[in-house]
């Protein structure tokens, strides 16, 4: 199970980045990992590169695993899961529970809400200030509200008509 071919792998936009030029996206990514206390291992940097290199997005472990395979990043699905959870615990990602079967991870960890298109498994951000949450229930004794995630579930109008 040793995948660590010397950096000649095709996955290696990473290879040249050892120099740590300032302003280089890869050294920025390494700094980002270090700032939250994660050692910038090759796998974390490779997966972080795929995750954070394309702007704000919502992704499942399976989707990231597919991207890693296409980019020839040698990781297992278990590593992808672990890395996503490490990034989430470190505050780089936010985990979103949309339905029971899948966890989505959001590369924008700030508080915002989502539209979810049923049947298409697509998550979209609700524009800022698009949701006002009022009259939250009083949390039970000893608890406080950590955050409120609103998922507004959508379906296509025409699909509804056909049903
Ligand atoms: Zn989002």
mmCIF file with all atom_site columns, C-alpha atoms and ligand atoms in Angstrom:
data_model
loop_
_atom_site.group_PDB
_atom_site.id
_atom_site.type_symbol
_atom_site.label_atom_id
_atom_site.label_alt_id
_atom_site.label_comp_id
_atom_site.label_asym_id
_atom_site.label_entity_id
_atom_site.label_seq_id
_atom_site.pdbx_PDB_ins_code
_atom_site.Cartn_x
_atom_site.Cartn_y
_atom_site.Cartn_z
_atom_site.occupancy
_atom_site.B_iso_or_equiv
_atom_site.pdbx_formal_charge
_atom_site.auth_seq_id
_atom_site.auth_comp_id
_atom_site.auth_asym_id
_atom_site.auth_atom_id
_atom_site.pdbx_PDB_model_num
ATOM   1   C  CA  . UNK A 1 1   ? 0.000   0.000  0.000   1.00 0.00 ? 1   UNK A CA  1
ATOM   2   C  CA  . UNK A 1 2   ? 2.871   2.375  -0.564  1.00 0.00 ? 2   UNK A CA  1
ATOM   3   C  CA  . UNK A 1 3   ? 1.694   4.922  -3.063  1.00 0.00 ? 3   UNK A CA  1
ATOM   4   C  CA  . UNK A 1 4   ? 4.431   7.380  -2.402  1.00 0.00 ? 4   UNK A CA  1
ATOM   5   C  CA  . UNK A 1 5   ? 6.071   7.497  -5.763  1.00 0.00 ? 5   UNK A CA  1
ATOM   6   C  CA  . UNK A 1 6   ? 8.678   10.249 -5.800  1.00 0.00 ? 6   UNK A CA  1
ATOM   7   C  CA  . UNK A 1 7   ? 7.154   13.481 -6.950  1.00 0.00 ? 7   UNK A CA  1
ATOM   8   C  CA  . UNK A 1 8   ? 7.134   12.526 -10.614 1.00 0.00 ? 8   UNK A CA  1
ATOM   9   C  CA  . UNK A 1 9   ? 3.436   11.573 -10.372 1.00 0.00 ? 9   UNK A CA  1
ATOM   10  C  CA  . UNK A 1 10  ? 1.074   13.422 -12.711 1.00 0.00 ? 10  UNK A CA  1
ATOM   11  C  CA  . UNK A 1 11  ? -0.627  14.785 -9.576  1.00 0.00 ? 11  UNK A CA  1
ATOM   12  C  CA  . UNK A 1 12  ? 2.297   17.042 -9.077  1.00 0.00 ? 12  UNK A CA  1
ATOM   13  C  CA  . UNK A 1 13  ? 1.520   20.665 -9.487  1.00 0.00 ? 13  UNK A CA  1
ATOM   14  C  CA  . UNK A 1 14  ? 2.666   20.109 -5.890  1.00 0.00 ? 14  UNK A CA  1
ATOM   15  C  CA  . UNK A 1 15  ? 6.158   19.069 -6.782  1.00 0.00 ? 15  UNK A CA  1
ATOM   16  C  CA  . UNK A 1 16  ? 7.646   22.435 -7.568  1.00 0.00 ? 16  UNK A CA  1
ATOM   17  C  CA  . UNK A 1 17  ? 6.109   24.132 -4.592  1.00 0.00 ? 17  UNK A CA  1
ATOM   18  C  CA  . UNK A 1 18  ? 8.678   23.091 -2.024  1.00 0.00 ? 18  UNK A CA  1
ATOM   19  C  CA  . UNK A 1 19  ? 10.379  26.431 -2.481  1.00 0.00 ? 19  UNK A CA  1
ATOM   20  C  CA  . UNK A 1 20  ? 7.545   28.172 -0.658  1.00 0.00 ? 20  UNK A CA  1
ATOM   21  C  CA  . UNK A 1 21  ? 7.409   31.311 -2.736  1.00 0.00 ? 21  UNK A CA  1
ATOM   22  C  CA  . UNK A 1 22  ? 5.246   33.918 -1.045  1.00 0.00 ? 22  UNK A CA  1
ATOM   23  C  CA  . UNK A 1 23  ? 1.937   34.355 -2.854  1.00 0.00 ? 23  UNK A CA  1
ATOM   24  C  CA  . UNK A 1 24  ? 2.154   30.841 -4.259  1.00 0.00 ? 24  UNK A CA  1
ATOM   25  C  CA  . UNK A 1 25  ? -1.240  29.193 -3.768  1.00 0.00 ? 25  UNK A CA  1
ATOM   26  C  CA  . UNK A 1 26  ? 0.401   26.040 -2.468  1.00 0.00 ? 26  UNK A CA  1
ATOM   27  C  CA  . UNK A 1 27  ? 2.421   27.791 0.196   1.00 0.00 ? 27  UNK A CA  1
ATOM   28  C  CA  . UNK A 1 28  ? -0.719  29.723 1.111   1.00 0.00 ? 28  UNK A CA  1
ATOM   29  C  CA  . UNK A 1 29  ? -2.483  26.400 1.511   1.00 0.00 ? 29  UNK A CA  1
ATOM   30  C  CA  . UNK A 1 30  ? 0.333   25.033 3.658   1.00 0.00 ? 30  UNK A CA  1
ATOM   31  C  CA  . UNK A 1 31  ? 0.167   28.156 5.828   1.00 0.00 ? 31  UNK A CA  1
ATOM   32  C  CA  . UNK A 1 32  ? -3.599  27.808 6.087   1.00 0.00 ? 32  UNK A CA  1
ATOM   33  C  CA  . UNK A 1 33  ? -3.171  24.238 7.355   1.00 0.00 ? 33  UNK A CA  1
ATOM   34  C  CA  . UNK A 1 34  ? -0.427  25.199 9.794   1.00 0.00 ? 34  UNK A CA  1
ATOM   35  C  CA  . UNK A 1 35  ? -2.453  28.105 11.145  1.00 0.00 ? 35  UNK A CA  1
ATOM   36  C  CA  . UNK A 1 36  ? -5.185  25.701 12.266  1.00 0.00 ? 36  UNK A CA  1
ATOM   37  C  CA  . UNK A 1 37  ? -2.674  23.245 13.707  1.00 0.00 ? 37  UNK A CA  1
ATOM   38  C  CA  . UNK A 1 38  ? -2.637  20.663 10.904  1.00 0.00 ? 38  UNK A CA  1
ATOM   39  C  CA  . UNK A 1 39  ? 0.679   19.430 9.610   1.00 0.00 ? 39  UNK A CA  1
ATOM   40  C  CA  . UNK A 1 40  ? 0.698   20.037 5.840   1.00 0.00 ? 40  UNK A CA  1
ATOM   41  C  CA  . UNK A 1 41  ? 1.180   16.429 4.793   1.00 0.00 ? 41  UNK A CA  1
ATOM   42  C  CA  . UNK A 1 42  ? 1.208   15.551 1.142   1.00 0.00 ? 42  UNK A CA  1
ATOM   43  C  CA  . UNK A 1 43  ? -2.298  14.090 1.316   1.00 0.00 ? 43  UNK A CA  1
ATOM   44  C  CA  . UNK A 1 44  ? -3.757  17.064 3.169   1.00 0.00 ? 44  UNK A CA  1
ATOM   45  C  CA  . UNK A 1 45  ? -2.146  19.455 0.712   1.00 0.00 ? 45  UNK A CA  1
ATOM   46  C  CA  . UNK A 1 46  ? -3.345  17.453 -2.306  1.00 0.00 ? 46  UNK A CA  1
ATOM   47  C  CA  . UNK A 1 47  ? -6.913  17.214 -1.024  1.00 0.00 ? 47  UNK A CA  1
ATOM   48  C  CA  . UNK A 1 48  ? -6.881  20.819 0.194   1.00 0.00 ? 48  UNK A CA  1
ATOM   49  C  CA  . UNK A 1 49  ? -5.734  21.877 -3.241  1.00 0.00 ? 49  UNK A CA  1
ATOM   50  C  CA  . UNK A 1 50  ? -8.704  20.124 -4.846  1.00 0.00 ? 50  UNK A CA  1
ATOM   51  C  CA  . UNK A 1 51  ? -11.106 21.440 -2.200  1.00 0.00 ? 51  UNK A CA  1
ATOM   52  C  CA  . UNK A 1 52  ? -10.132 25.061 -1.866  1.00 0.00 ? 52  UNK A CA  1
ATOM   53  C  CA  . UNK A 1 53  ? -8.787  25.782 -5.324  1.00 0.00 ? 53  UNK A CA  1
ATOM   54  C  CA  . UNK A 1 54  ? -12.190 26.365 -6.936  1.00 0.00 ? 54  UNK A CA  1
ATOM   55  C  CA  . UNK A 1 55  ? -13.946 28.932 -4.802  1.00 0.00 ? 55  UNK A CA  1
ATOM   56  C  CA  . UNK A 1 56  ? -16.834 28.187 -2.468  1.00 0.00 ? 56  UNK A CA  1
ATOM   57  C  CA  . UNK A 1 57  ? -18.338 24.778 -3.021  1.00 0.00 ? 57  UNK A CA  1
ATOM   58  C  CA  . UNK A 1 58  ? -20.311 21.980 -1.449  1.00 0.00 ? 58  UNK A CA  1
ATOM   59  C  CA  . UNK A 1 59  ? -18.882 18.534 -1.763  1.00 0.00 ? 59  UNK A CA  1
ATOM   60  C  CA  . UNK A 1 60  ? -19.328 15.030 -0.402  1.00 0.00 ? 60  UNK A CA  1
ATOM   61  C  CA  . UNK A 1 61  ? -16.505 12.650 0.424   1.00 0.00 ? 61  UNK A CA  1
ATOM   62  C  CA  . UNK A 1 62  ? -17.433 10.583 -2.629  1.00 0.00 ? 62  UNK A CA  1
ATOM   63  C  CA  . UNK A 1 63  ? -17.288 13.617 -4.920  1.00 0.00 ? 63  UNK A CA  1
ATOM   64  C  CA  . UNK A 1 64  ? -13.883 14.624 -3.580  1.00 0.00 ? 64  UNK A CA  1
ATOM   65  C  CA  . UNK A 1 65  ? -12.655 11.056 -3.894  1.00 0.00 ? 65  UNK A CA  1
ATOM   66  C  CA  . UNK A 1 66  ? -13.711 11.036 -7.572  1.00 0.00 ? 66  UNK A CA  1
ATOM   67  C  CA  . UNK A 1 67  ? -11.867 14.293 -8.160  1.00 0.00 ? 67  UNK A CA  1
ATOM   68  C  CA  . UNK A 1 68  ? -8.795  12.902 -6.441  1.00 0.00 ? 68  UNK A CA  1
ATOM   69  C  CA  . UNK A 1 69  ? -8.896  9.818  -8.667  1.00 0.00 ? 69  UNK A CA  1
ATOM   70  C  CA  . UNK A 1 70  ? -9.207  11.960 -11.789 1.00 0.00 ? 70  UNK A CA  1
ATOM   71  C  CA  . UNK A 1 71  ? -6.285  14.107 -10.630 1.00 0.00 ? 71  UNK A CA  1
ATOM   72  C  CA  . UNK A 1 72  ? -4.351  10.916 -9.878  1.00 0.00 ? 72  UNK A CA  1
ATOM   73  C  CA  . UNK A 1 73  ? -3.953  11.791 -6.229  1.00 0.00 ? 73  UNK A CA  1
ATOM   74  C  CA  . UNK A 1 74  ? -3.252  8.470  -4.547  1.00 0.00 ? 74  UNK A CA  1
ATOM   75  C  CA  . UNK A 1 75  ? -5.693  8.418  -1.623  1.00 0.00 ? 75  UNK A CA  1
ATOM   76  C  CA  . UNK A 1 76  ? -8.283  5.999  -0.296  1.00 0.00 ? 76  UNK A CA  1
ATOM   77  C  CA  . UNK A 1 77  ? -11.891 6.941  0.346   1.00 0.00 ? 77  UNK A CA  1
ATOM   78  C  CA  . UNK A 1 78  ? -11.194 6.455  4.067   1.00 0.00 ? 78  UNK A CA  1
ATOM   79  C  CA  . UNK A 1 79  ? -8.396  9.020  3.891   1.00 0.00 ? 79  UNK A CA  1
ATOM   80  C  CA  . UNK A 1 80  ? -10.729 11.436 2.138   1.00 0.00 ? 80  UNK A CA  1
ATOM   81  C  CA  . UNK A 1 81  ? -13.286 10.987 4.941   1.00 0.00 ? 81  UNK A CA  1
ATOM   82  C  CA  . UNK A 1 82  ? -10.660 11.443 7.640   1.00 0.00 ? 82  UNK A CA  1
ATOM   83  C  CA  . UNK A 1 83  ? -9.190  14.506 5.995   1.00 0.00 ? 83  UNK A CA  1
ATOM   84  C  CA  . UNK A 1 84  ? -12.601 16.123 5.543   1.00 0.00 ? 84  UNK A CA  1
ATOM   85  C  CA  . UNK A 1 85  ? -13.357 15.553 9.213   1.00 0.00 ? 85  UNK A CA  1
ATOM   86  C  CA  . UNK A 1 86  ? -9.965  16.913 10.283  1.00 0.00 ? 86  UNK A CA  1
ATOM   87  C  CA  . UNK A 1 87  ? -10.522 20.016 8.152   1.00 0.00 ? 87  UNK A CA  1
ATOM   88  C  CA  . UNK A 1 88  ? -13.992 20.393 9.640   1.00 0.00 ? 88  UNK A CA  1
ATOM   89  C  CA  . UNK A 1 89  ? -12.749 20.075 13.216  1.00 0.00 ? 89  UNK A CA  1
ATOM   90  C  CA  . UNK A 1 90  ? -10.087 22.659 12.435  1.00 0.00 ? 90  UNK A CA  1
ATOM   91  C  CA  . UNK A 1 91  ? -12.753 25.067 11.162  1.00 0.00 ? 91  UNK A CA  1
ATOM   92  C  CA  . UNK A 1 92  ? -11.710 25.053 7.503   1.00 0.00 ? 92  UNK A CA  1
ATOM   93  C  CA  . UNK A 1 93  ? -14.925 23.358 6.410   1.00 0.00 ? 93  UNK A CA  1
ATOM   94  C  CA  . UNK A 1 94  ? -18.459 23.197 7.654   1.00 0.00 ? 94  UNK A CA  1
ATOM   95  C  CA  . UNK A 1 95  ? -20.316 19.920 7.617   1.00 0.00 ? 95  UNK A CA  1
ATOM   96  C  CA  . UNK A 1 96  ? -23.905 20.132 6.445   1.00 0.00 ? 96  UNK A CA  1
ATOM   97  C  CA  . UNK A 1 97  ? -26.484 17.482 7.173   1.00 0.00 ? 97  UNK A CA  1
ATOM   98  C  CA  . UNK A 1 98  ? -28.880 17.531 4.273   1.00 0.00 ? 98  UNK A CA  1
ATOM   99  C  CA  . UNK A 1 99  ? -30.313 14.082 4.298   1.00 0.00 ? 99  UNK A CA  1
ATOM   100 C  CA  . UNK A 1 100 ? -29.471 10.973 6.212   1.00 0.00 ? 100 UNK A CA  1
ATOM   101 C  CA  . UNK A 1 101 ? -27.372 9.310  3.584   1.00 0.00 ? 101 UNK A CA  1
ATOM   102 C  CA  . UNK A 1 102 ? -24.787 11.960 2.778   1.00 0.00 ? 102 UNK A CA  1
ATOM   103 C  CA  . UNK A 1 103 ? -22.708 14.568 4.525   1.00 0.00 ? 103 UNK A CA  1
ATOM   104 C  CA  . UNK A 1 104 ? -21.878 17.632 2.495   1.00 0.00 ? 104 UNK A CA  1
ATOM   105 C  CA  . UNK A 1 105 ? -18.863 19.737 3.336   1.00 0.00 ? 105 UNK A CA  1
ATOM   106 C  CA  . UNK A 1 106 ? -18.882 23.452 2.636   1.00 0.00 ? 106 UNK A CA  1
ATOM   107 C  CA  . UNK A 1 107 ? -15.617 25.209 1.855   1.00 0.00 ? 107 UNK A CA  1
ATOM   108 C  CA  . UNK A 1 108 ? -17.202 28.416 3.139   1.00 0.00 ? 108 UNK A CA  1
ATOM   109 C  CA  . UNK A 1 109 ? -17.197 27.897 6.912   1.00 0.00 ? 109 UNK A CA  1
ATOM   110 C  CA  . UNK A 1 110 ? -18.980 31.158 7.699   1.00 0.00 ? 110 UNK A CA  1
ATOM   111 C  CA  . UNK A 1 111 ? -22.610 31.093 8.747   1.00 0.00 ? 111 UNK A CA  1
ATOM   112 C  CA  . UNK A 1 112 ? -24.999 30.923 5.813   1.00 0.00 ? 112 UNK A CA  1
ATOM   113 C  CA  . UNK A 1 113 ? -27.989 28.911 4.679   1.00 0.00 ? 113 UNK A CA  1
ATOM   114 C  CA  . UNK A 1 114 ? -28.710 26.627 1.752   1.00 0.00 ? 114 UNK A CA  1
ATOM   115 C  CA  . UNK A 1 115 ? -31.082 25.594 -0.956  1.00 0.00 ? 115 UNK A CA  1
ATOM   116 C  CA  . UNK A 1 116 ? -31.088 21.885 -1.695  1.00 0.00 ? 116 UNK A CA  1
ATOM   117 C  CA  . UNK A 1 117 ? -32.511 20.641 -4.976  1.00 0.00 ? 117 UNK A CA  1
ATOM   118 C  CA  . UNK A 1 118 ? -34.249 17.364 -4.237  1.00 0.00 ? 118 UNK A CA  1
ATOM   119 C  CA  . UNK A 1 119 ? -33.360 14.532 -6.570  1.00 0.00 ? 119 UNK A CA  1
ATOM   120 C  CA  . UNK A 1 120 ? -30.423 16.427 -8.049  1.00 0.00 ? 120 UNK A CA  1
ATOM   121 C  CA  . UNK A 1 121 ? -28.312 16.415 -4.902  1.00 0.00 ? 121 UNK A CA  1
ATOM   122 C  CA  . UNK A 1 122 ? -27.308 19.989 -5.483  1.00 0.00 ? 122 UNK A CA  1
ATOM   123 C  CA  . UNK A 1 123 ? -26.670 22.515 -2.741  1.00 0.00 ? 123 UNK A CA  1
ATOM   124 C  CA  . UNK A 1 124 ? -26.665 26.256 -3.343  1.00 0.00 ? 124 UNK A CA  1
ATOM   125 C  CA  . UNK A 1 125 ? -26.033 29.106 -0.965  1.00 0.00 ? 125 UNK A CA  1
ATOM   126 C  CA  . UNK A 1 126 ? -28.982 31.233 -0.013  1.00 0.00 ? 126 UNK A CA  1
ATOM   127 C  CA  . UNK A 1 127 ? -27.925 34.832 -0.689  1.00 0.00 ? 127 UNK A CA  1
ATOM   128 C  CA  . UNK A 1 128 ? -26.778 36.670 2.421   1.00 0.00 ? 128 UNK A CA  1
ATOM   129 C  CA  . UNK A 1 129 ? -29.657 37.892 4.584   1.00 0.00 ? 129 UNK A CA  1
ATOM   130 C  CA  . UNK A 1 130 ? -32.038 35.658 2.660   1.00 0.00 ? 130 UNK A CA  1
ATOM   131 C  CA  . UNK A 1 131 ? -33.208 33.933 5.810   1.00 0.00 ? 131 UNK A CA  1
ATOM   132 C  CA  . UNK A 1 132 ? -34.285 35.401 9.104   1.00 0.00 ? 132 UNK A CA  1
ATOM   133 C  CA  . UNK A 1 133 ? -34.629 32.856 11.845  1.00 0.00 ? 133 UNK A CA  1
ATOM   134 C  CA  . UNK A 1 134 ? -36.918 34.026 14.611  1.00 0.00 ? 134 UNK A CA  1
ATOM   135 C  CA  . UNK A 1 135 ? -38.569 32.498 17.643  1.00 0.00 ? 135 UNK A CA  1
ATOM   136 C  CA  . UNK A 1 136 ? -36.032 29.760 18.175  1.00 0.00 ? 136 UNK A CA  1
ATOM   137 C  CA  . UNK A 1 137 ? -37.092 27.343 20.875  1.00 0.00 ? 137 UNK A CA  1
ATOM   138 C  CA  . UNK A 1 138 ? -35.492 27.777 24.277  1.00 0.00 ? 138 UNK A CA  1
ATOM   139 C  CA  . UNK A 1 139 ? -32.639 25.213 24.465  1.00 0.00 ? 139 UNK A CA  1
ATOM   140 C  CA  . UNK A 1 140 ? -32.916 22.643 27.265  1.00 0.00 ? 140 UNK A CA  1
ATOM   141 C  CA  . UNK A 1 141 ? -31.240 23.379 30.594  1.00 0.00 ? 141 UNK A CA  1
ATOM   142 C  CA  . UNK A 1 142 ? -27.468 23.308 30.253  1.00 0.00 ? 142 UNK A CA  1
ATOM   143 C  CA  . UNK A 1 143 ? -27.412 23.844 26.469  1.00 0.00 ? 143 UNK A CA  1
ATOM   144 C  CA  . UNK A 1 144 ? -26.991 26.809 24.205  1.00 0.00 ? 144 UNK A CA  1
ATOM   145 C  CA  . UNK A 1 145 ? -27.677 27.126 20.494  1.00 0.00 ? 145 UNK A CA  1
ATOM   146 C  CA  . UNK A 1 146 ? -24.397 26.604 18.640  1.00 0.00 ? 146 UNK A CA  1
ATOM   147 C  CA  . UNK A 1 147 ? -25.699 27.616 15.234  1.00 0.00 ? 147 UNK A CA  1
ATOM   148 C  CA  . UNK A 1 148 ? -28.752 27.373 13.040  1.00 0.00 ? 148 UNK A CA  1
ATOM   149 C  CA  . UNK A 1 149 ? -28.549 25.740 9.625   1.00 0.00 ? 149 UNK A CA  1
ATOM   150 C  CA  . UNK A 1 150 ? -31.515 26.315 7.390   1.00 0.00 ? 150 UNK A CA  1
ATOM   151 C  CA  . UNK A 1 151 ? -31.900 24.026 4.375   1.00 0.00 ? 151 UNK A CA  1
ATOM   152 C  CA  . UNK A 1 152 ? -34.668 25.120 2.036   1.00 0.00 ? 152 UNK A CA  1
ATOM   153 C  CA  . UNK A 1 153 ? -35.564 22.118 -0.086  1.00 0.00 ? 153 UNK A CA  1
ATOM   154 C  CA  . UNK A 1 154 ? -36.437 22.827 -3.715  1.00 0.00 ? 154 UNK A CA  1
ATOM   155 C  CA  . UNK A 1 155 ? -37.980 20.862 -6.528  1.00 0.00 ? 155 UNK A CA  1
ATOM   156 C  CA  . UNK A 1 156 ? -38.401 21.784 -10.160 1.00 0.00 ? 156 UNK A CA  1
ATOM   157 C  CA  . UNK A 1 157 ? -41.802 23.263 -10.898 1.00 0.00 ? 157 UNK A CA  1
ATOM   158 C  CA  . UNK A 1 158 ? -42.324 21.144 -14.017 1.00 0.00 ? 158 UNK A CA  1
ATOM   159 C  CA  . UNK A 1 159 ? -41.316 17.943 -12.208 1.00 0.00 ? 159 UNK A CA  1
ATOM   160 C  CA  . UNK A 1 160 ? -43.968 18.752 -9.656  1.00 0.00 ? 160 UNK A CA  1
ATOM   161 C  CA  . UNK A 1 161 ? -46.604 19.159 -12.333 1.00 0.00 ? 161 UNK A CA  1
ATOM   162 C  CA  . UNK A 1 162 ? -45.784 15.823 -13.893 1.00 0.00 ? 162 UNK A CA  1
ATOM   163 C  CA  . UNK A 1 163 ? -46.055 14.059 -10.535 1.00 0.00 ? 163 UNK A CA  1
HETATM 164 ZN ZN1 . LIG B 2 .   ? -22.680 26.970 1.424   1.00 0.00 ? 1   LIG B ZN1 1
#
